[in-house]
């Protein structure tokens, strides 16, 4: 393996890595704009210049590869390469590059949505000049829409071309290109081919400056006001890792979080903008009990008691319906209560899309189908006919939430029941048919584990504060279970439910939040 | 070692109380002929010195556009965390694409440190000389954007208390430079 010396630090690293990667892996900072680990190297921004001994000019570290050299060419008899990232020449060069990049930049940080997470700001502060010597008029261009959700502010663009490479290599749709040359170059789209693919939102994320903006977040807030919560997207069974940005009880935006075993660095727009559908819903925030044609709110004790009464009335003719939208823990607890008949409603599907880079949007638009099937033994295939043959009179349903549109067949089946208990966060079609509605947590408030279609257990973390009287789903189910059977164990926290689950299902043995962590844990014991 | 403290025995003159009374009255009469230090507030208003940090205002350009661009630098700098801004795309043309849809300052929380004024990159927020803005409820002491712009109109070219015109130099009406 080649031996490298960067700023006096000896580093041994695989031949074929770049100097930039070697430095980054060893905690040495080299600033860069155009390099992105998932994209082709172009070396166009020149921010990553370093000095390599024996080379006449400064080198772009993102495109300089480390390799073994013959022994007579080794520096000091042992180093294959000696690199300086902090000497006067490099420091001065960085200043110059930044001055170039900022020549036409409007310096409008006060109205720019990238402010606070902008690499121009950070690097200017750390490596740049305090003043510009540019006296001429700046080049000014109006903002343009590149697609329905993406706006470009040309003045702020530094031409790193990450967005162009993204559409070429990751989405494979090639909408973006660099128009014209030199001083006149700019990012453009053809009029009849706007940037409207399902991965378009990512270009706003990868843009290191505030040039590409999502219309969904523009002028909405400032980044330092927002709370950032690592979590998992719940809009398809891939389970992309995301960061959820919220302020008090409002979600402002979602961005992709790096997880090479699941989604790489990106996410799709279905998940990115999906949180809006929870905004204007008819939330249930108190237990509701049916009185004739309408509901009256009740306290938890009454509601649970009512639930127990309804279940006990036809104990042997009761079925539980689990949901691929709920966590493993909730499904597990429901499965433990209704061991005899357990089913789920028909799956919610969409179009399966796979991009050339391998990025996937799954046809299964629920996050936890795999986990539900793993955790609930004996889910009946055809629930509708089972209900008929077994003469089921009572249903306890974990509601799929706002995505579930009940068809007439199911409306009829559920309408015919003696009693229906629904655990839901909103007054959905299903909840409207219920006799008791138990208010649980909405998708972005939930905590627990979900398992993606490749068998990776991931930690779903609550991004919003708990509302009024709603309780965590697992806690409601535990209350019901305890009330039905006084002898069952009482869990005080989610970890205990997970432990219990692990005892029952080998694949889930030993799972803890700590073990699952930010990157998830594969059931197969290796990365999937 | 114990000390024996002798208590003071008032003399005849002391018991008369007259000399002490006279001495007190001398002080009173001396001040009677001096200049007052108190004023007859509220009939008479205290004029704060220049640079006094009182009620905030939000400045406008002569064209009427609010100077603030809702960058939230002031709310970030505010140690009392009393500035609440909701930004939005600005309805005016030409540069400065952002403006505050709502701009609330909780005057009860504010400690009048003036950090907001120092942090503002647009010279949009300023503290004025106004100090008497008491009210009956807590809610009424949260001043909103309209209120802050009103304060600007009250103080832009005259001192709020003396009603004296401000000299041209200290008025802040530069025009939009984008
Ligand atoms: S004067 Fe100080 S405390 Fe008051 S609003 Fe400004 S920054 Fe906040
Ligand atoms: S008053 Fe100044 S600092 Fe505060 S948001 Fe407006 S422009 Fe920014
Ligand atoms: S990161 Fe190396 S040239 Fe841009």
XYZ file of C-alpha atoms and ligand atoms in Angstrom, chain A residues 20 31-35 42-49 60-63, ligand 3:
22
model
C -8.930 14.361 -1.173
C -12.273 22.475 0.958
C -14.128 21.415 -2.188
C -17.213 22.232 -4.260
C -17.452 20.099 -7.374
C -16.505 16.768 -5.842
C -14.626 16.705 -13.023
C -12.157 18.862 -11.116
C -13.698 22.112 -12.255
C -14.031 24.274 -9.171
C -10.304 24.258 -8.252
C -11.106 24.773 -4.606
C -9.335 21.591 -3.575
C -5.879 22.608 -4.817
C -6.563 19.317 -7.706
C -6.695 16.816 -4.870
C -10.064 15.430 -5.964
C -8.529 14.161 -9.165
S -13.364 19.598 -5.805
Fe -11.483 19.356 -6.816
S -11.685 20.777 -8.403
Fe -13.635 20.939 -7.464
